[in-house]
PDB file of N, CA and C in Angstrom:
ATOM      1  N   MET A   1     -25.006 -14.441 -15.996  1.00 54.00           N
ATOM      2  CA  MET A   1     -23.962 -13.892 -16.341  1.00 54.00           C
ATOM      3  C   MET A   1     -22.578 -14.942 -16.204  1.00 54.00           C
ATOM      4  N   LYS A   2     -21.864 -14.672 -16.858  1.00 64.00           N
ATOM      5  CA  LYS A   2     -20.494 -15.733 -16.467  1.00 64.00           C
ATOM      6  C   LYS A   2     -19.733 -15.115 -15.283  1.00 64.00           C
ATOM      7  N   PRO A   3     -19.026 -15.754 -15.043  1.00 71.00           N
ATOM      8  CA  PRO A   3     -17.970 -14.985 -13.577  1.00 71.00           C
ATOM      9  C   PRO A   3     -16.982 -14.260 -14.416  1.00 71.00           C
ATOM     10  N   ASP A   4     -16.377 -14.726 -15.628  1.00 76.00           N
ATOM     11  CA  ASP A   4     -15.643 -13.874 -16.179  1.00 76.00           C
ATOM     12  C   ASP A   4     -16.104 -12.373 -16.497  1.00 76.00           C
ATOM     13  N   SER A   5     -17.251 -12.200 -16.793  1.00 83.00           N
ATOM     14  CA  SER A   5     -18.132 -10.794 -17.092  1.00 83.00           C
ATOM     15  C   SER A   5     -18.539 -10.095 -16.057  1.00 83.00           C
ATOM     16  N   ALA A   6     -18.583 -10.787 -14.816  1.00 84.00           N
ATOM     17  CA  ALA A   6     -18.550 -10.485 -13.482  1.00 84.00           C
ATOM     18  C   ALA A   6     -17.684  -9.837 -12.951  1.00 84.00           C
ATOM     19  N   LYS A   7     -16.093 -10.412 -13.054  1.00 87.00           N
ATOM     20  CA  LYS A   7     -15.144  -9.861 -12.991  1.00 87.00           C
ATOM     21  C   LYS A   7     -14.398  -8.573 -13.775  1.00 87.00           C
ATOM     22  N   LEU A   8     -15.197  -8.875 -15.009  1.00 90.00           N
ATOM     23  CA  LEU A   8     -14.589  -7.564 -15.925  1.00 90.00           C
ATOM     24  C   LEU A   8     -15.592  -6.178 -15.420  1.00 90.00           C
ATOM     25  N   LEU A   9     -16.857  -6.590 -15.268  1.00 91.00           N
ATOM     26  CA  LEU A   9     -17.772  -5.458 -14.622  1.00 91.00           C
ATOM     27  C   LEU A   9     -17.306  -4.558 -13.479  1.00 91.00           C
ATOM     28  N   LEU A  10     -16.720  -5.645 -12.304  1.00 91.00           N
ATOM     29  CA  LEU A  10     -16.368  -5.214 -11.127  1.00 91.00           C
ATOM     30  C   LEU A  10     -14.706  -4.668 -11.480  1.00 91.00           C
ATOM     31  N   GLY A  11     -13.877  -5.018 -12.445  1.00 91.00           N
ATOM     32  CA  GLY A  11     -12.929  -4.418 -12.523  1.00 91.00           C
ATOM     33  C   GLY A  11     -13.495  -2.715 -12.973  1.00 91.00           C
ATOM     34  N   LEU A  12     -14.213  -3.039 -14.016  1.00 93.00           N
ATOM     35  CA  LEU A  12     -14.216  -1.597 -14.452  1.00 93.00           C
ATOM     36  C   LEU A  12     -15.086  -0.738 -13.711  1.00 93.00           C
ATOM     37  N   ALA A  13     -15.975  -1.014 -12.652  1.00 94.00           N
ATOM     38  CA  ALA A  13     -16.503  -0.377 -12.049  1.00 94.00           C
ATOM     39  C   ALA A  13     -15.552   0.161 -10.576  1.00 94.00           C
ATOM     40  N   ILE A  14     -14.487  -0.590 -10.273  1.00 95.00           N
ATOM     41  CA  ILE A  14     -13.423  -0.426  -9.255  1.00 95.00           C
ATOM     42  C   ILE A  14     -12.835   0.849 -10.022  1.00 95.00           C
ATOM     43  N   GLY A  15     -12.315   0.868 -11.373  1.00 94.00           N
ATOM     44  CA  GLY A  15     -11.202   1.506 -11.937  1.00 94.00           C
ATOM     45  C   GLY A  15     -12.032   2.774 -12.318  1.00 94.00           C
ATOM     46  N   ALA A  16     -13.273   3.098 -12.441  1.00 95.00           N
ATOM     47  CA  ALA A  16     -13.830   3.972 -12.562  1.00 95.00           C
ATOM     48  C   ALA A  16     -14.276   4.716 -11.327  1.00 95.00           C
ATOM     49  N   ALA A  17     -14.281   4.285 -10.138  1.00 94.00           N
ATOM     50  CA  ALA A  17     -14.169   4.893  -9.071  1.00 94.00           C
ATOM     51  C   ALA A  17     -13.174   5.320  -8.658  1.00 94.00           C
ATOM     52  N   ILE A  18     -11.759   4.714  -8.785  1.00 92.00           N
ATOM     53  CA  ILE A  18     -10.565   5.319  -8.374  1.00 92.00           C
ATOM     54  C   ILE A  18     -10.450   6.511  -9.601  1.00 92.00           C
ATOM     55  N   GLY A  19     -10.516   6.391 -10.517  1.00 92.00           N
ATOM     56  CA  GLY A  19     -10.373   7.539 -11.798  1.00 92.00           C
ATOM     57  C   GLY A  19     -11.290   8.862 -11.348  1.00 92.00           C
ATOM     58  N   ALA A  20     -12.502   8.734 -10.865  1.00 91.00           N
ATOM     59  CA  ALA A  20     -13.475   9.776 -10.178  1.00 91.00           C
ATOM     60  C   ALA A  20     -12.316   9.991  -9.401  1.00 91.00           C
ATOM     61  N   ALA A  21     -12.298   9.329  -7.901  1.00 87.00           N
ATOM     62  CA  ALA A  21     -11.541   9.864  -6.846  1.00 87.00           C
ATOM     63  C   ALA A  21     -10.154  11.027  -7.330  1.00 87.00           C
ATOM     64  N   PHE A  22      -9.522  10.002  -8.327  1.00 84.00           N
ATOM     65  CA  PHE A  22      -8.261  10.818  -8.562  1.00 84.00           C
ATOM     66  C   PHE A  22      -8.491  12.270  -9.306  1.00 84.00           C
ATOM     67  N   VAL A  23      -9.680  12.516 -10.173  1.00 87.00           N
ATOM     68  CA  VAL A  23     -10.015  13.648 -10.858  1.00 87.00           C
ATOM     69  C   VAL A  23     -10.564  14.498  -9.678  1.00 87.00           C
ATOM     70  N   TYR A  24     -11.249  14.112  -8.495  1.00 83.00           N
ATOM     71  CA  TYR A  24     -12.195  14.708  -7.437  1.00 83.00           C
ATOM     72  C   TYR A  24     -10.732  15.475  -6.750  1.00 83.00           C
ATOM     73  N   VAL A  25      -9.775  14.840  -6.770  1.00 78.00           N
ATOM     74  CA  VAL A  25      -8.644  15.170  -5.685  1.00 78.00           C
ATOM     75  C   VAL A  25      -7.721  16.273  -6.383  1.00 78.00           C
ATOM     76  N   ALA A  26      -7.523  15.869  -7.695  1.00 79.00           N
ATOM     77  CA  ALA A  26      -6.667  16.725  -8.521  1.00 79.00           C
ATOM     78  C   ALA A  26      -7.371  18.047  -8.673  1.00 79.00           C
ATOM     79  N   THR A  27      -8.831  18.182  -8.745  1.00 82.00           N
ATOM     80  CA  THR A  27      -9.375  19.244  -8.852  1.00 82.00           C
ATOM     81  C   THR A  27      -9.901  20.131  -7.734  1.00 82.00           C
ATOM     82  N   SER A  28      -9.727  19.455  -6.238  1.00 78.00           N
ATOM     83  CA  SER A  28     -10.067  19.993  -5.320  1.00 78.00           C
ATOM     84  C   SER A  28      -9.008  21.715  -4.752  1.00 78.00           C
ATOM     85  N   ASP A  29      -9.714  22.023  -4.152  1.00 80.00           N
ATOM     86  CA  ASP A  29      -8.656  23.206  -3.292  1.00 80.00           C
ATOM     87  C   ASP A  29      -7.962  22.652  -2.053  1.00 80.00           C
ATOM     88  N   LYS A  30      -8.428  21.519  -1.415  1.00 80.00           N
ATOM     89  CA  LYS A  30      -7.561  20.893  -0.871  1.00 80.00           C
ATOM     90  C   LYS A  30      -6.457  19.839  -1.091  1.00 80.00           C
ATOM     91  N   LYS A  31      -6.388  19.972  -2.373  1.00 78.00           N
ATOM     92  CA  LYS A  31      -5.412  18.961  -3.255  1.00 78.00           C
ATOM     93  C   LYS A  31      -4.048  18.772  -2.412  1.00 78.00           C
ATOM     94  N   GLU A  32      -3.648  19.965  -2.096  1.00 83.00           N
ATOM     95  CA  GLU A  32      -2.012  19.785  -1.270  1.00 83.00           C
ATOM     96  C   GLU A  32      -1.996  19.502  -0.296  1.00 83.00           C
ATOM     97  N   GLU A  33      -3.318  19.617   0.882  1.00 86.00           N
ATOM     98  CA  GLU A  33      -3.447  19.030   2.054  1.00 86.00           C
ATOM     99  C   GLU A  33      -3.631  17.497   2.255  1.00 86.00           C
ATOM    100  N   TRP A  34      -4.399  17.349   0.852  1.00 80.00           N
ATOM    101  CA  TRP A  34      -4.722  15.540   1.004  1.00 80.00           C
ATOM    102  C   TRP A  34      -3.322  14.953   0.453  1.00 80.00           C
ATOM    103  N   LEU A  35      -2.504  15.493  -0.230  1.00 83.00           N
ATOM    104  CA  LEU A  35      -1.371  14.854  -0.826  1.00 83.00           C
ATOM    105  C   LEU A  35      -0.363  14.647   0.123  1.00 83.00           C
ATOM    106  N   ASN A  36      -0.642  15.907   1.136  1.00 90.00           N
ATOM    107  CA  ASN A  36       0.663  15.671   2.417  1.00 90.00           C
ATOM    108  C   ASN A  36       0.242  14.649   3.310  1.00 90.00           C
ATOM    109  N   GLU A  37      -1.004  14.537   3.285  1.00 90.00           N
ATOM    110  CA  GLU A  37      -1.605  13.128   4.165  1.00 90.00           C
ATOM    111  C   GLU A  37      -1.322  11.893   3.842  1.00 90.00           C
ATOM    112  N   PHE A  38      -1.580  11.858   2.386  1.00 87.00           N
ATOM    113  CA  PHE A  38      -1.384  10.488   1.661  1.00 87.00           C
ATOM    114  C   PHE A  38       0.106  10.179   1.958  1.00 87.00           C
ATOM    115  N   ASN A  39       0.957  11.225   1.572  1.00 94.00           N
ATOM    116  CA  ASN A  39       2.635  11.189   1.947  1.00 94.00           C
ATOM    117  C   ASN A  39       2.750  10.454   3.114  1.00 94.00           C
ATOM    118  N   GLU A  40       2.250  11.242   4.195  1.00 95.00           N
ATOM    119  CA  GLU A  40       2.617  10.768   5.616  1.00 95.00           C
ATOM    120  C   GLU A  40       1.946   9.037   5.478  1.00 95.00           C
ATOM    121  N   ILE A  41       0.705   9.089   5.331  1.00 94.00           N
ATOM    122  CA  ILE A  41       0.579   7.651   5.498  1.00 94.00           C
ATOM    123  C   ILE A  41       1.124   6.530   4.497  1.00 94.00           C
ATOM    124  N   ALA A  42       1.728   7.012   3.275  1.00 95.00           N
ATOM    125  CA  ALA A  42       2.602   6.112   2.524  1.00 95.00           C
ATOM    126  C   ALA A  42       3.811   5.825   3.377  1.00 95.00           C
ATOM    127  N   GLN A  43       4.656   7.233   3.843  1.00 96.00           N
ATOM    128  CA  GLN A  43       5.795   7.393   4.589  1.00 96.00           C
ATOM    129  C   GLN A  43       5.497   6.091   5.846  1.00 96.00           C
ATOM    130  N   LYS A  44       4.658   6.285   6.455  1.00 95.00           N
ATOM    131  CA  LYS A  44       4.610   5.128   7.731  1.00 95.00           C
ATOM    132  C   LYS A  44       4.599   3.767   7.270  1.00 95.00           C
ATOM    133  N   ALA A  45       3.729   3.519   6.372  1.00 96.00           N
ATOM    134  CA  ALA A  45       3.817   2.431   5.486  1.00 96.00           C
ATOM    135  C   ALA A  45       4.702   1.685   5.095  1.00 96.00           C
ATOM    136  N   LYS A  46       5.595   2.655   4.497  1.00 96.00           N
ATOM    137  CA  LYS A  46       7.222   1.977   4.134  1.00 96.00           C
ATOM    138  C   LYS A  46       7.838   1.846   5.283  1.00 96.00           C
ATOM    139  N   GLU A  47       7.940   2.478   6.463  1.00 96.00           N
ATOM    140  CA  GLU A  47       8.588   2.456   7.413  1.00 96.00           C
ATOM    141  C   GLU A  47       8.337   0.977   8.217  1.00 96.00           C
ATOM    142  N   GLY A  48       6.932   0.710   8.514  1.00 95.00           N
ATOM    143  CA  GLY A  48       6.609  -0.353   8.946  1.00 95.00           C
ATOM    144  C   GLY A  48       7.137  -1.492   8.081  1.00 95.00           C
ATOM    145  N   PHE A  49       6.913  -1.483   6.777  1.00 95.00           N
ATOM    146  CA  PHE A  49       7.245  -2.572   5.809  1.00 95.00           C
ATOM    147  C   PHE A  49       8.726  -2.767   6.043  1.00 95.00           C
ATOM    148  N   ASN A  50       9.609  -1.715   5.796  1.00 95.00           N
ATOM    149  CA  ASN A  50      11.024  -2.182   6.057  1.00 95.00           C
ATOM    150  C   ASN A  50      11.400  -2.426   7.502  1.00 95.00           C
ATOM    151  N   LYS A  51      10.337  -2.392   8.740  1.00 95.00           N
ATOM    152  CA  LYS A  51      10.933  -2.619   9.785  1.00 95.00           C
ATOM    153  C   LYS A  51      10.832  -4.397   9.912  1.00 95.00           C
ATOM    154  N   ALA A  52       9.267  -4.729   9.568  1.00 94.00           N
ATOM    155  CA  ALA A  52       8.929  -6.052   9.090  1.00 94.00           C
ATOM    156  C   ALA A  52       9.880  -6.969   8.563  1.00 94.00           C
ATOM    157  N   VAL A  53      10.513  -6.328   7.281  1.00 94.00           N
ATOM    158  CA  VAL A  53      11.674  -7.070   6.560  1.00 94.00           C
ATOM    159  C   VAL A  53      12.835  -7.174   7.273  1.00 94.00           C
ATOM    160  N   ALA A  54      13.276  -6.232   8.082  1.00 94.00           N
ATOM    161  CA  ALA A  54      14.386  -6.608   8.955  1.00 94.00           C
ATOM    162  C   ALA A  54      14.020  -7.627   9.959  1.00 94.00           C
ATOM    163  N   GLN A  55      12.951  -7.865  10.409  1.00 94.00           N
ATOM    164  CA  GLN A  55      12.618  -8.439  11.504  1.00 94.00           C
ATOM    165  C   GLN A  55      12.539  -9.752  10.919  1.00 94.00           C
ATOM    166  N   VAL A  56      11.923 -10.355   9.385  1.00 93.00           N
ATOM    167  CA  VAL A  56      12.209 -11.280   9.122  1.00 93.00           C
ATOM    168  C   VAL A  56      13.695 -11.786   8.625  1.00 93.00           C
ATOM    169  N   LYS A  57      14.632 -10.944   8.221  1.00 92.00           N
ATOM    170  CA  LYS A  57      15.647 -10.900   8.089  1.00 92.00           C
ATOM    171  C   LYS A  57      16.710 -11.817   9.163  1.00 92.00           C
ATOM    172  N   GLN A  58      16.235 -11.140  10.360  1.00 93.00           N
ATOM    173  CA  GLN A  58      16.929 -11.138  11.550  1.00 93.00           C
ATOM    174  C   GLN A  58      16.646 -12.380  12.121  1.00 93.00           C
ATOM    175  N   LYS A  59      15.399 -12.941  12.144  1.00 90.00           N
ATOM    176  CA  LYS A  59      14.984 -14.283  12.447  1.00 90.00           C
ATOM    177  C   LYS A  59      15.575 -15.418  11.552  1.00 90.00           C
ATOM    178  N   GLY A  60      15.686 -15.080  10.009  1.00 89.00           N
ATOM    179  CA  GLY A  60      16.245 -16.045   9.461  1.00 89.00           C
ATOM    180  C   GLY A  60      17.541 -16.413   9.892  1.00 89.00           C
ATOM    181  N   ALA A  61      18.350 -15.143   9.760  1.00 89.00           N
ATOM    182  CA  ALA A  61      19.532 -15.508  10.251  1.00 89.00           C
ATOM    183  C   ALA A  61      19.913 -16.312  11.802  1.00 89.00           C
ATOM    184  N   GLN A  62      18.957 -15.679  12.658  1.00 89.00           N
ATOM    185  CA  GLN A  62      19.082 -16.855  13.743  1.00 89.00           C
ATOM    186  C   GLN A  62      18.797 -18.165  13.493  1.00 89.00           C
ATOM    187  N   ALA A  63      17.943 -18.476  12.771  1.00 86.00           N
ATOM    188  CA  ALA A  63      17.377 -19.823  12.547  1.00 86.00           C
ATOM    189  C   ALA A  63      18.965 -20.704  11.715  1.00 86.00           C
ATOM    190  N   ALA A  64      19.249 -19.838  10.737  1.00 85.00           N
ATOM    191  CA  ALA A  64      20.425 -20.159  10.030  1.00 85.00           C
ATOM    192  C   ALA A  64      21.729 -20.491  10.954  1.00 85.00           C
ATOM    193  N   GLU A  65      21.644 -19.788  11.984  1.00 86.00           N
ATOM    194  CA  GLU A  65      22.891 -19.854  13.188  1.00 86.00           C
ATOM    195  C   GLU A  65      22.190 -21.302  13.873  1.00 86.00           C
ATOM    196  N   ILE A  66      21.317 -21.591  14.083  1.00 85.00           N
ATOM    197  CA  ILE A  66      21.073 -22.654  15.059  1.00 85.00           C
ATOM    198  C   ILE A  66      20.808 -23.940  13.883  1.00 85.00           C
ATOM    199  N   ILE A  67      20.486 -23.535  12.854  1.00 87.00           N
ATOM    200  CA  ILE A  67      20.834 -24.823  12.011  1.00 87.00           C
ATOM    201  C   ILE A  67      22.273 -25.512  11.814  1.00 87.00           C
ATOM    202  N   ALA A  68      22.901 -24.312  11.572  1.00 85.00           N
ATOM    203  CA  ALA A  68      24.313 -24.591  11.379  1.00 85.00           C
ATOM    204  C   ALA A  68      25.372 -25.106  12.735  1.00 85.00           C
ATOM    205  N   GLU A  69      24.800 -24.959  13.733  1.00 81.00           N
ATOM    206  CA  GLU A  69      25.341 -25.545  14.968  1.00 81.00           C
ATOM    207  C   GLU A  69      24.855 -26.834  15.318  1.00 81.00           C
ATOM    208  N   GLU A  70      23.971 -27.300  14.726  1.00 73.00           N
ATOM    209  CA  GLU A  70      23.287 -28.669  14.959  1.00 73.00           C
ATOM    210  C   GLU A  70      24.163 -29.705  13.993  1.00 73.00           C
TER     211      GLU A  70
END
């Protein structure tokens, strides 16, 4: 099997798994509970990302100050 064919099959398998999971969640009785948990996880990830971006900006500004002083 060619590498491109293997990648295609892997992509199709992953897409099918994600689609099946989505249908399962959408038709589940616990849909609201799972969506709330997912939203909490997504919110924590967003906060962590924003914190990391702020730290990088701060370190970049500090580096720029040091370079400007020299």
